[in-house]
Coordinates of C-alpha atoms and ligand atoms in Angstrom, one line a residue:
M18 CA -12.8 8.4 -38.3
T19 CA -13.4 10.2 -35.0
V20 CA -10.3 11.8 -33.4
P21 CA -10.2 11.7 -29.6
N22 CA -9.3 14.8 -27.6
P23 CA -5.6 15.8 -28.4
P24 CA -3.1 15.2 -25.6
H25 CA -1.8 17.8 -23.2
G26 CA 0.7 20.0 -25.0
G27 CA -0.6 18.8 -28.4
V28 CA 1.6 15.8 -29.0
L29 CA 1.5 12.3 -27.4
M30 CA 5.0 12.1 -26.0
E31 CA 5.9 8.4 -26.0
R32 CA 9.4 7.6 -24.9
L33 CA 9.8 4.0 -26.0
V34 CA 12.7 3.9 -28.5
S35 CA 12.9 1.5 -31.5
P36 CA 14.1 -2.0 -31.0
V37 CA 17.3 -1.2 -32.9
D38 CA 18.0 1.8 -30.6
A39 CA 17.1 -0.2 -27.6
G40 CA 19.8 -2.7 -28.7
V41 CA 22.3 0.1 -29.0
W42 CA 21.5 1.3 -25.6
R43 CA 21.8 -2.1 -24.1
K44 CA 25.0 -3.1 -25.8
E45 CA 27.0 0.0 -26.5
K46 CA 26.2 2.7 -24.1
K47 CA 27.9 2.8 -20.8
F48 CA 25.7 3.3 -17.7
K49 CA 27.2 5.0 -14.7
G50 CA 24.9 3.0 -12.5
L51 CA 21.7 0.9 -12.4
W52 CA 18.8 2.1 -10.3
P53 CA 16.2 -0.4 -9.2
L54 CA 12.9 1.4 -9.3
T55 CA 10.5 1.3 -6.5
L56 CA 6.9 0.3 -7.3
R57 CA 5.9 4.0 -7.3
Q58 CA 8.8 5.0 -9.6
L59 CA 7.9 2.1 -11.9
C60 CA 4.4 3.5 -12.3
D61 CA 5.8 7.0 -13.1
L62 CA 8.2 5.5 -15.6
E63 CA 5.4 3.6 -17.3
L64 CA 3.3 6.8 -17.7
I65 CA 6.3 8.7 -19.0
M66 CA 7.1 6.0 -21.5
N67 CA 3.5 5.4 -22.7
G68 CA 2.6 9.1 -23.1
G69 CA 0.2 9.2 -20.1
F70 CA 2.3 12.0 -18.7
S71 CA 2.6 13.9 -22.0
P72 CA 4.3 16.3 -22.7
L73 CA 6.9 15.1 -20.2
T74 CA 10.0 13.6 -21.9
G75 CA 11.5 12.2 -18.7
F76 CA 11.8 12.8 -14.9
M77 CA 11.7 16.5 -14.2
T78 CA 14.8 18.6 -14.1
R79 CA 15.4 21.2 -11.4
V80 CA 14.0 24.2 -13.3
D81 CA 10.8 22.3 -14.2
Y82 CA 10.5 21.0 -10.7
D83 CA 10.9 24.4 -9.1
G84 CA 8.3 25.9 -11.5
V85 CA 5.9 23.1 -10.8
V86 CA 6.3 23.2 -7.1
S87 CA 6.0 27.0 -6.8
R88 CA 3.4 27.9 -9.5
M89 CA 2.3 24.7 -11.3
R90 CA 4.1 25.6 -14.5
M91 CA 7.0 24.0 -16.2
Q92 CA 9.8 26.2 -17.6
D93 CA 8.0 26.5 -21.0
G94 CA 4.8 27.6 -19.2
T95 CA 3.0 24.3 -19.6
L96 CA 0.5 23.7 -16.7
W97 CA 1.6 20.8 -14.5
P98 CA 0.5 20.3 -10.9
I99 CA 2.7 17.7 -9.3
P100 CA 6.4 17.0 -9.6
I101 CA 7.3 13.8 -11.4
T102 CA 10.7 13.2 -10.0
L103 CA 13.1 10.3 -9.6
D104 CA 14.3 10.1 -6.0
V105 CA 17.5 8.2 -5.3
A106 CA 19.6 7.4 -2.2
D107 CA 22.8 9.2 -1.2
E108 CA 25.1 6.3 -2.0
F109 CA 23.7 6.2 -5.6
A110 CA 23.7 10.0 -6.0
D111 CA 27.4 10.2 -4.9
K112 CA 28.4 8.0 -7.9
I113 CA 26.7 9.9 -10.7
A114 CA 26.8 13.4 -12.3
V115 CA 25.1 15.5 -14.8
G116 CA 25.9 14.2 -18.3
D117 CA 26.0 10.6 -17.2
A118 CA 23.5 8.0 -18.3
I119 CA 22.0 5.6 -15.8
G120 CA 19.9 2.5 -16.3
L121 CA 16.5 2.1 -14.7
T122 CA 15.6 -1.5 -13.8
D123 CA 12.6 -3.3 -12.3
A124 CA 13.0 -5.1 -8.9
E125 CA 14.3 -8.2 -10.7
G126 CA 17.0 -6.2 -12.5
A127 CA 15.5 -6.1 -16.0
L128 CA 16.7 -3.0 -17.7
L129 CA 13.6 -0.9 -18.7
A130 CA 14.9 2.5 -19.6
A131 CA 18.0 4.8 -19.8
L132 CA 18.0 8.3 -18.3
E133 CA 20.4 11.0 -19.4
I134 CA 21.1 13.0 -16.4
E135 CA 20.4 16.7 -16.9
A136 CA 20.0 17.6 -13.2
L137 CA 20.9 16.2 -9.8
W138 CA 19.9 18.0 -6.7
Q139 CA 18.7 17.8 -3.1
P140 CA 15.2 19.2 -3.0
D141 CA 13.6 21.1 -0.1
L142 CA 11.0 18.4 0.7
H143 CA 9.3 20.5 3.3
Q144 CA 8.7 23.2 0.7
E145 CA 7.4 20.6 -1.7
A146 CA 5.0 19.4 1.0
V147 CA 3.8 22.9 1.7
N148 CA 3.2 23.8 -1.9
V149 CA 2.0 20.5 -3.4
Y150 CA 0.1 19.1 -0.4
Q151 CA -0.7 22.4 1.4
T152 CA 0.6 20.9 4.6
Q153 CA 3.7 19.5 6.4
D154 CA 1.5 17.5 8.7
V155 CA 2.7 13.9 8.5
A156 CA -0.9 12.7 9.3
H157 CA -1.3 13.4 5.6
S158 CA -0.4 10.0 4.0
G159 CA 1.2 11.7 1.0
V160 CA 3.3 14.0 3.1
A161 CA 4.3 11.2 5.4
R162 CA 5.6 9.2 2.5
L163 CA 7.4 12.3 1.1
L164 CA 9.1 13.3 4.3
S165 CA 10.0 9.8 5.5
R166 CA 11.7 8.8 2.3
N167 CA 15.3 7.7 2.5
H168 CA 16.0 8.9 -1.0
K169 CA 16.9 12.6 -0.5
N170 CA 18.2 13.3 -4.0
Y171 CA 16.3 13.9 -7.3
V172 CA 17.7 12.9 -10.7
G173 CA 16.1 14.6 -13.7
G174 CA 16.5 14.1 -17.4
R175 CA 15.3 12.5 -20.6
I176 CA 14.0 9.0 -20.7
Y177 CA 14.8 6.5 -23.4
G178 CA 12.4 3.6 -22.9
L179 CA 13.9 0.2 -23.8
E180 CA 11.1 -2.1 -22.7
M181 CA 7.7 -1.5 -21.0
P182 CA 7.2 -2.9 -17.5
Q183 CA 5.7 -6.3 -17.7
H184 CA 2.2 -7.0 -16.4
F185 CA 0.6 -10.4 -16.3
D186 CA -2.7 -9.3 -14.6
F187 CA -5.7 -8.5 -16.7
P188 CA -3.7 -8.0 -19.9
H189 CA -6.9 -7.4 -21.8
L190 CA -7.6 -4.4 -19.6
R191 CA -4.3 -2.6 -20.0
H192 CA -4.0 0.0 -22.7
T193 CA -1.5 2.7 -23.5
P194 CA -3.0 6.1 -24.4
R195 CA -2.3 5.3 -28.0
Q196 CA -4.2 2.0 -27.8
L197 CA -7.1 3.5 -25.9
R198 CA -7.3 6.3 -28.4
E199 CA -7.4 3.8 -31.2
V200 CA -10.2 1.9 -29.5
M201 CA -12.2 5.1 -29.1
A202 CA -11.6 6.1 -32.7
Q203 CA -12.8 2.7 -34.0
L204 CA -15.9 2.9 -31.8
G205 CA -16.5 6.4 -33.2
W206 CA -16.4 7.9 -29.7
S207 CA -15.5 11.6 -29.7
R208 CA -16.9 12.5 -26.2
V209 CA -15.7 10.4 -23.4
V210 CA -16.2 11.0 -19.7
A211 CA -13.6 9.2 -17.4
F212 CA -14.4 7.9 -14.0
Q213 CA -11.4 7.8 -11.8
T214 CA -11.5 5.5 -8.8
R215 CA -9.4 3.6 -6.3
N216 CA -12.3 1.9 -4.6
P217 CA -14.7 -0.8 -5.7
M218 CA -17.7 0.6 -7.5
H219 CA -21.0 0.5 -5.7
R220 CA -24.3 1.1 -7.3
A221 CA -24.4 4.8 -6.5
H222 CA -21.1 5.2 -8.4
V223 CA -22.6 3.3 -11.4
E224 CA -25.7 5.6 -11.3
L225 CA -23.7 8.8 -11.1
T226 CA -21.4 7.7 -13.9
R227 CA -24.5 7.0 -16.0
R228 CA -26.0 10.4 -15.1
A229 CA -22.7 12.1 -16.0
A230 CA -22.6 10.4 -19.4
V231 CA -26.2 11.5 -20.1
A232 CA -25.6 15.0 -18.8
V233 CA -22.6 15.7 -21.2
D234 CA -23.7 13.3 -23.9
A235 CA -20.6 11.2 -23.7
K236 CA -19.5 7.5 -23.5
V237 CA -17.9 6.2 -20.3
L238 CA -14.4 5.2 -19.5
L239 CA -14.0 3.4 -16.2
H240 CA -10.4 4.2 -15.5
P241 CA -9.4 2.8 -12.1
V242 CA -6.0 3.5 -10.6
V243 CA -4.0 0.3 -10.0
G244 CA -0.7 1.7 -8.9
E245 CA 0.1 2.1 -5.2
T246 CA -2.6 4.2 -3.4
Q247 CA -3.2 4.0 0.3
A248 CA -2.0 1.1 2.5
D249 CA -5.5 0.1 3.5
D250 CA -7.1 0.3 0.1
I251 CA -8.6 -2.9 -1.4
D252 CA -6.1 -4.6 -3.6
H253 CA -6.5 -4.0 -7.3
Y254 CA -7.1 -7.7 -8.2
T255 CA -10.3 -7.7 -6.2
R256 CA -11.3 -4.3 -7.5
M257 CA -10.7 -5.2 -11.1
R258 CA -12.9 -8.3 -10.7
C259 CA -15.6 -6.0 -9.2
Y260 CA -15.3 -3.5 -12.1
E261 CA -15.6 -6.3 -14.6
H262 CA -18.9 -7.4 -12.9
V263 CA -20.1 -3.8 -13.2
Q264 CA -19.2 -3.7 -16.9
R265 CA -20.9 -7.0 -17.6
R266 CA -24.1 -5.5 -16.1
H267 CA -23.8 -2.6 -18.5
T268 CA -22.9 -4.3 -21.7
G269 CA -25.2 -2.2 -23.8
A270 CA -24.2 1.1 -22.1
A271 CA -21.1 2.2 -24.0
M272 CA -18.7 1.7 -21.2
L273 CA -15.0 0.9 -21.5
L274 CA -12.8 -0.4 -18.7
S275 CA -9.1 0.1 -18.6
M276 CA -6.5 0.1 -15.8
L277 CA -4.4 3.2 -15.1
P278 CA -0.9 2.4 -13.7
L279 CA -0.7 5.6 -11.6
A280 CA 0.7 5.8 -8.1
M281 CA -1.5 8.3 -6.3
R282 CA -0.1 11.0 -4.1
M283 CA -3.4 11.9 -2.4
A284 CA -2.6 15.5 -3.1
G285 CA -6.3 16.6 -3.4
P286 CA -6.7 19.7 -5.7
R287 CA -3.4 19.4 -7.4
E288 CA -3.8 15.7 -7.9
A289 CA -7.3 16.2 -9.5
L290 CA -5.5 18.4 -12.1
L291 CA -3.0 15.6 -12.8
H292 CA -5.9 13.2 -13.2
A293 CA -7.5 15.5 -15.7
I294 CA -4.2 15.8 -17.7
I295 CA -3.7 12.1 -17.8
R296 CA -7.3 11.5 -18.9
K297 CA -6.9 14.0 -21.7
N298 CA -3.8 12.1 -22.8
Y299 CA -5.9 9.0 -22.9
G300 CA -8.3 10.8 -25.2
C301 CA -11.1 11.7 -22.8
T302 CA -13.0 15.0 -23.0
H303 CA -14.5 14.9 -19.5
L304 CA -13.5 13.8 -16.1
I305 CA -15.9 13.2 -13.2
V306 CA -14.5 14.9 -10.1
G307 CA -16.1 14.1 -6.7
R308 CA -16.1 15.6 -3.3
D309 CA -12.8 15.0 -1.6
H310 CA -11.3 13.8 -4.9
A311 CA -7.8 12.3 -4.3
A312 CA -7.9 13.4 -0.6
P313 CA -6.2 11.4 2.2
K314 CA -7.9 10.6 5.5
G315 CA -8.2 13.7 7.6
D316 CA -9.4 17.2 6.8
F317 CA -6.7 18.6 4.6
Y318 CA -8.7 20.0 1.8
S319 CA -12.2 21.6 1.6
P320 CA -14.6 19.0 0.1
Y321 CA -15.0 21.0 -3.2
A322 CA -11.3 22.2 -3.6
A323 CA -10.5 19.5 -6.2
Q324 CA -13.6 20.4 -8.3
E325 CA -12.7 24.1 -8.1
S326 CA -9.1 23.4 -9.0
V327 CA -10.1 21.5 -12.2
A328 CA -12.9 23.9 -13.1
Q329 CA -10.5 26.8 -12.9
H330 CA -8.1 25.3 -15.4
E331 CA -10.5 23.3 -17.7
D332 CA -10.3 25.7 -20.6
E333 CA -6.6 25.8 -20.7
L334 CA -6.4 22.0 -20.3
G335 CA -9.1 21.2 -22.8
I336 CA -10.9 18.7 -20.6
K337 CA -14.1 19.5 -18.8
M338 CA -14.9 18.7 -15.2
V339 CA -18.2 16.9 -14.4
P340 CA -18.9 17.4 -10.7
F341 CA -19.9 14.3 -8.8
Q342 CA -23.3 14.5 -7.3
E343 CA -23.8 12.6 -4.0
L344 CA -26.7 10.2 -4.7
L345 CA -28.9 8.7 -2.1
Y346 CA -31.0 5.6 -2.3
V347 CA -34.7 6.2 -2.0
K348 CA -36.4 3.2 -0.6
E349 CA -40.0 4.0 -1.8
L350 CA -38.8 4.5 -5.4
D351 CA -36.0 1.9 -5.4
R352 CA -33.9 4.5 -7.2
F353 CA -31.0 6.8 -6.6
L354 CA -31.7 10.6 -6.3
A355 CA -29.5 13.6 -5.6
Q356 CA -30.2 15.5 -2.4
D357 CA -32.0 18.3 -4.2
E358 CA -34.4 15.9 -6.0
L359 CA -35.7 14.4 -2.8
A360 CA -39.3 14.9 -1.7
P361 CA -39.6 15.6 2.1
E362 CA -41.5 12.4 2.9
Q363 CA -39.0 10.1 1.1
T364 CA -36.6 7.9 3.0
A365 CA -33.1 8.5 1.7
L366 CA -30.3 6.0 2.6
S367 CA -26.6 6.7 2.4
A368 CA -25.1 4.8 -0.4
S369 CA -21.5 5.9 0.2
G370 CA -18.3 3.9 -0.1
S371 CA -17.6 4.3 3.6
E372 CA -21.0 2.7 4.4
L373 CA -20.1 -0.2 2.2
R374 CA -16.7 -0.5 3.9
R375 CA -18.3 -0.3 7.3
R376 CA -20.6 -3.1 6.5
L377 CA -17.8 -5.2 5.1
K378 CA -15.6 -4.6 8.1
D379 CA -18.3 -5.4 10.7
Q380 CA -19.6 -8.4 8.7
L381 CA -23.0 -6.8 8.4
P382 CA -25.5 -7.6 5.6
I383 CA -25.1 -5.6 2.5
P384 CA -28.3 -4.9 0.6
S385 CA -28.3 -5.3 -3.1
W386 CA -29.2 -1.7 -3.7
L387 CA -25.8 -0.8 -2.2
A388 CA -23.7 -3.0 -4.5
Y389 CA -24.4 -5.8 -7.0
P390 CA -24.5 -9.2 -5.4
E391 CA -21.6 -10.5 -7.4
V392 CA -19.5 -7.4 -6.3
I393 CA -20.5 -8.1 -2.7
D394 CA -19.3 -11.7 -3.1
E395 CA -15.9 -10.5 -4.4
L396 CA -15.6 -8.0 -1.5
R397 CA -16.6 -10.6 1.1
R398 CA -14.0 -13.0 -0.2
A399 CA -11.3 -10.3 0.1
H400 CA -12.5 -9.4 3.6
P401 CA -12.5 -12.6 5.6
S402 CA -13.9 -12.1 9.1
R403 CA -11.4 -10.9 11.6
E404 CA -11.1 -14.4 13.2
K405 CA -10.1 -15.8 9.8
R406 CA -7.5 -13.2 9.1
G407 CA -3.8 -13.8 9.8
V408 CA -2.0 -12.9 12.9
T409 CA 1.6 -12.7 14.1
I410 CA 2.4 -13.2 17.8
F411 CA 5.9 -11.8 18.3
F412 CA 7.7 -12.6 21.5
T413 CA 10.7 -10.7 22.6
G414 CA 12.9 -10.9 25.8
F415 CA 16.2 -12.1 27.1
S416 CA 17.6 -15.5 26.4
G417 CA 16.1 -17.9 28.9
A418 CA 13.2 -15.6 29.6
G419 CA 10.7 -18.3 28.6
K420 CA 9.7 -17.2 25.1
S421 CA 10.1 -20.6 23.5
T422 CA 8.3 -22.4 26.3
I423 CA 5.3 -20.1 26.2
A424 CA 5.4 -20.2 22.4
K425 CA 5.2 -23.9 22.4
A426 CA 2.4 -23.9 24.9
L427 CA 0.5 -21.4 22.8
L428 CA 1.1 -23.5 19.6
A429 CA -0.3 -26.6 21.4
R430 CA -3.4 -24.7 22.6
L431 CA -4.1 -23.3 19.1
M432 CA -3.5 -26.6 17.4
A433 CA -5.7 -28.4 19.9
S434 CA -8.5 -26.0 19.1
G435 CA -8.1 -26.7 15.4
G436 CA -9.2 -24.7 12.4
R437 CA -6.1 -22.6 12.0
S438 CA -2.7 -23.3 10.6
V439 CA 0.0 -22.3 13.1
T440 CA 3.8 -21.9 12.4
L441 CA 6.4 -21.5 15.1
L442 CA 9.4 -19.5 14.2
D443 CA 11.5 -20.0 17.3
G444 CA 14.8 -18.1 17.6
D445 CA 17.0 -21.1 17.9
I446 CA 15.3 -23.0 15.1
V447 CA 15.4 -20.0 12.8
R448 CA 19.1 -19.7 13.4
Q449 CA 19.6 -23.3 12.4
H450 CA 17.8 -22.9 9.1
L451 CA 16.8 -19.4 7.8
S452 CA 19.7 -17.5 9.4
S453 CA 22.3 -20.2 9.7
E454 CA 25.2 -18.0 8.5
L455 CA 24.4 -15.1 10.9
G456 CA 26.2 -14.1 14.1
F457 CA 25.1 -11.7 16.8
S458 CA 26.3 -8.3 15.6
R459 CA 23.7 -5.6 15.4
A460 CA 23.6 -5.9 11.6
H461 CA 23.2 -9.7 11.8
R462 CA 20.6 -9.6 14.5
D463 CA 18.6 -7.1 12.4
L464 CA 18.8 -9.2 9.4
N465 CA 17.7 -12.2 11.3
I466 CA 14.7 -10.4 12.8
L467 CA 13.7 -8.9 9.4
R468 CA 13.9 -12.4 7.8
I469 CA 11.6 -13.7 10.6
G470 CA 9.3 -10.7 10.0
F471 CA 9.2 -11.4 6.3
V472 CA 8.2 -15.0 6.8
A473 CA 5.7 -14.0 9.5
S474 CA 4.1 -11.4 7.2
E475 CA 3.7 -14.0 4.4
I476 CA 2.1 -16.4 6.8
T477 CA -0.2 -13.6 8.1
K478 CA -1.1 -12.6 4.5
H479 CA -2.4 -16.1 3.9
G480 CA -4.5 -16.2 7.0
G481 CA -2.2 -18.3 9.2
I482 CA -0.9 -17.7 12.7
A483 CA 2.8 -17.1 13.0
I484 CA 4.4 -17.4 16.4
C485 CA 7.9 -15.8 16.5
A486 CA 10.2 -16.2 19.5
P487 CA 13.5 -14.4 19.0
I488 CA 15.3 -12.1 21.4
A489 CA 14.8 -9.2 19.0
P490 CA 16.7 -6.7 21.2
Y491 CA 16.3 -3.6 19.1
A492 CA 13.1 -1.5 19.2
A493 CA 13.5 -0.1 15.7
T494 CA 13.8 -3.5 14.1
R495 CA 10.8 -4.8 16.1
R496 CA 8.9 -1.7 14.8
K497 CA 9.9 -2.5 11.2
V498 CA 8.5 -6.0 11.6
R499 CA 5.3 -4.7 13.0
E500 CA 5.0 -2.4 10.0
I501 CA 5.4 -5.2 7.4
V502 CA 3.1 -7.6 9.3
E503 CA 0.4 -5.0 9.9
Q504 CA 0.0 -4.5 6.2
Q505 CA -1.3 -8.1 6.1
G506 CA -3.1 -8.6 9.4
T507 CA -2.7 -8.3 13.2
F508 CA 0.6 -8.0 15.0
I509 CA 0.8 -8.7 18.7
E510 CA 4.0 -8.0 20.6
V511 CA 4.5 -10.0 23.7
Y512 CA 7.2 -8.8 26.0
V513 CA 8.5 -11.7 28.1
S514 CA 9.8 -9.4 30.9
T515 CA 11.5 -12.0 33.0
S516 CA 14.4 -10.2 34.6
L517 CA 18.0 -10.7 33.7
E518 CA 18.8 -12.0 37.2
V519 CA 16.1 -14.7 36.9
C520 CA 17.3 -15.7 33.3
E521 CA 20.9 -15.8 34.5
A522 CA 20.0 -17.9 37.5
R523 CA 18.2 -20.3 35.3
D524 CA 21.1 -20.4 32.7
R525 CA 19.8 -23.7 31.2
K526 CA 22.2 -23.5 28.2
G527 CA 25.1 -22.4 30.3
L528 CA 25.4 -19.4 28.0
Y529 CA 25.3 -16.7 30.7
A530 CA 28.2 -18.3 32.5
K531 CA 30.2 -18.4 29.3
A532 CA 29.3 -14.7 28.6
R533 CA 30.4 -13.7 32.1
A534 CA 33.6 -15.5 31.6
G535 CA 34.1 -13.6 28.3
V536 CA 33.9 -16.8 26.2
I537 CA 30.8 -15.5 24.4
K538 CA 31.0 -11.9 23.1
E539 CA 28.0 -9.7 22.4
F540 CA 25.6 -11.7 24.7
T541 CA 22.3 -9.9 25.2
G542 CA 22.0 -8.4 28.7
I543 CA 25.6 -9.1 29.6
N544 CA 27.7 -7.4 27.0
D545 CA 25.1 -6.5 24.4
P546 CA 22.0 -4.2 24.7
Y547 CA 18.3 -5.1 25.1
E548 CA 15.9 -2.2 24.4
I549 CA 12.7 -2.8 26.5
P550 CA 9.5 -2.6 24.5
Q551 CA 7.5 0.6 25.4
N552 CA 4.1 -0.4 24.2
P553 CA 3.8 -4.2 23.8
E554 CA 0.3 -5.6 23.5
L555 CA 1.1 -8.0 26.4
K556 CA 3.8 -8.2 29.1
I557 CA 4.4 -11.5 30.7
D558 CA 6.8 -12.2 33.6
T559 CA 7.5 -16.0 33.8
A560 CA 8.7 -15.6 37.4
T561 CA 5.1 -15.2 38.4
C562 CA 3.1 -17.6 36.1
T563 CA 3.3 -21.0 34.5
P564 CA 3.8 -21.4 30.8
L565 CA 0.2 -22.5 30.3
E566 CA -1.1 -19.5 32.2
A567 CA 1.0 -17.3 30.0
A568 CA -0.2 -19.0 26.9
D569 CA -3.8 -18.7 28.1
S570 CA -3.5 -15.0 28.7
I571 CA -2.3 -14.7 25.1
L572 CA -5.2 -16.8 23.9
H573 CA -7.5 -14.6 25.9
A574 CA -6.0 -11.4 24.3
L575 CA -6.4 -13.0 20.8
Q576 CA -10.0 -13.8 21.5
Q577 CA -10.7 -10.3 22.8
R578 CA -9.3 -8.9 19.6
N579 CA -11.4 -11.4 17.6
C580 CA -8.3 -12.8 16.1
I581 CA -9.4 -16.3 16.9
G582 CA -12.9 -17.7 17.4
L583 CA -14.1 -18.7 20.8
D584 CA -13.0 -22.3 21.5
K585 CA -16.3 -23.9 22.3
S586 CA -14.7 -26.9 23.9
M587 CA -12.7 -24.7 26.3
S588 CA -13.4 -21.1 27.2
A589 CA -10.5 -18.9 28.1
T590 CA -11.6 -19.0 31.8
Q591 CA -11.8 -22.7 31.7
I592 CA -8.4 -22.9 30.1
V593 CA -6.9 -20.7 32.8
Q594 CA -8.6 -22.8 35.5
S595 CA -7.4 -26.1 34.0
S596 CA -3.9 -24.9 33.6
A597 CA -3.9 -23.5 37.1
T598 CA -4.6 -27.0 38.4
T599 CA -1.8 -28.6 36.4
P600 CA 1.0 -26.0 36.6
I601 CA 4.2 -26.5 34.7
P602 CA 6.8 -24.4 36.4
F603 CA 9.3 -22.5 34.3
K604 CA 12.2 -24.2 36.0
N605 CA 11.3 -27.4 34.1
P606 CA 14.6 -28.2 32.4
L607 CA 12.8 -29.2 29.2
Q608 CA 11.8 -25.7 28.5
D609 CA 13.3 -22.8 26.5
Ligands
LIG23 S1 18.4 -12.1 18.0 O1 19.1 -11.1 18.7 O2 17.0 -11.9 18.1 O3 18.8 -12.3 16.6 O4 18.7 -13.5 18.7 P1 18.1 -14.9 18.5 O5 18.1 -15.3 17.1 O6 16.7 -14.9 19.1 O7 19.1 -15.8 19.3 C1 18.6 -17.0 19.8 C2 19.5 -17.8 20.6 O8 20.9 -17.7 20.3 C3 21.6 -18.1 21.5 N1 22.8 -17.2 21.5 C4 22.8 -15.9 21.9 N2 21.8 -15.1 22.3 C5 22.1 -13.8 22.5 N3 23.3 -13.2 22.4 C6 24.3 -14.0 21.9 N4 25.6 -13.5 21.7 C7 24.1 -15.4 21.7 N5 24.8 -16.4 21.2 C8 24.0 -17.5 21.2 C9 20.7 -18.1 22.6 O9 20.5 -19.4 23.1 C10 19.4 -17.6 22.1 O10 18.3 -18.4 22.4 P2 17.1 -18.1 23.4 O11 16.1 -19.1 22.9 O12 16.7 -16.7 23.3 O13 17.7 -18.5 24.7

């Protein structure tokens, strides 16, 4: 039987203990603490446990970390490019010490592994950024993630895997290195070229993979990364469906498809080396390395740095680099050719992933030479037009500023136009249901706003319109909500800037009077702070417009941003005119 390429370091280092030992760890060993793993840490743990990170036996200790950061070598001299570390918060680090064992759990609290602590330290993250990412610039997504992390401590030590993380998505496409090696051995594959990707495959990718396989006389492993990559990447569910379509088209072409649970760092040249090591551990002999391999947005690495980095170490690693050739589509031939194969008179069209993304984003037609039609259908389903994507309209302002009234007017306008589901999360209503146990301390207000933000982000994710109308006095909390919502769709902050004097003069609920009299403590504007929004998308002063005018200016802003379609029955200008003829003044006692 064929033997696939041996793993890095010679031995496949799997860290899952026997069921009997797992039972002993669970019942008899004492854990000093339980650490709930982040999604990224969960990916790292899985690759430590399944041997994808061979020869690592756990999260790196300080000596290995220092060696890897400074010269890409572990203490025993093994080549390793990127620290694989477990970062934990101060409160957790304060409770543990070298010699202790801790339990590592998933987000639901299921115990997955034990870690025997051999090192606990506070790393110099700036130095790590400079060495590993070659920059401290937070415009680099990997550096930004590293430097903004709340977990400032690293815990290193051996891992004893008790249970693999559970996956319910595409179980037939998940393999450990051992399983994939067995499949390759059964197929008699001794030369396998891996294609690493975090993007959907378009036809030029398929063609270059085919060419690479021919060039090095190898079979192909499509090995897409499905751990966390970059925030704006296409979700792995969509991508996996696309890869499956590609595989179906190439059934005769000796092509395996398997998911790699790696959380990418976007560390360019160093990351390309890590990709090579992992593929060797999965039994591959070759890895396709493209221009800008594992590079973030921005010009942080020269286009060929990753290829050079792998080429330089390929003998030591025992896996060969196959450089990715940029292919262009030649109209006259209906074929893909490399730049140096083009005849002067031929029309070459760019077949790049960015071209595909641009066409998807701008809802432009996508020709079938750029991607297979069934792949295009999947991508279109995952990219609804902007006017079908979710949006959160987040009002903020003093009590009595008019937030609820405008929100209700906006809700009515949107519902009247039809076609969208709209949910109003009004401050008062939320406090009766979602946040009924909360008061008005800073901690409770933050919790309240984050709950609203969570619900709004779910609504946005599913293509709905969420209108939120809390006071939301703190800028940092508003920013957090913006961050979680923007991962799903559009966020529009509307600052209802009605002055405190006007709000107090209105005092419809009599709360200002009570606050002045000291009956209500921590009342926003009177004896509690309100931080004015610095860059809201819209600012509305209800002292100078009616609720319908305010709602219409928001509708107009939504239309300008293509968040909603043009209402054919009533254009924005008509709406403004009609509302101007039937003004509803803010002093209407039914409001707010
Ligand atoms: S926060 O800060 O965003 O959590 O506040 P929010 O949930 O929007 O509060 C909404 C309503 O609570 C009433 N209320 C108070 N507001 C501010 N400070 C104090 N101490 C307070 N106590 C009660 C008030 O009516 C707010 O409603 P609106 O709709 O804003 O007038």
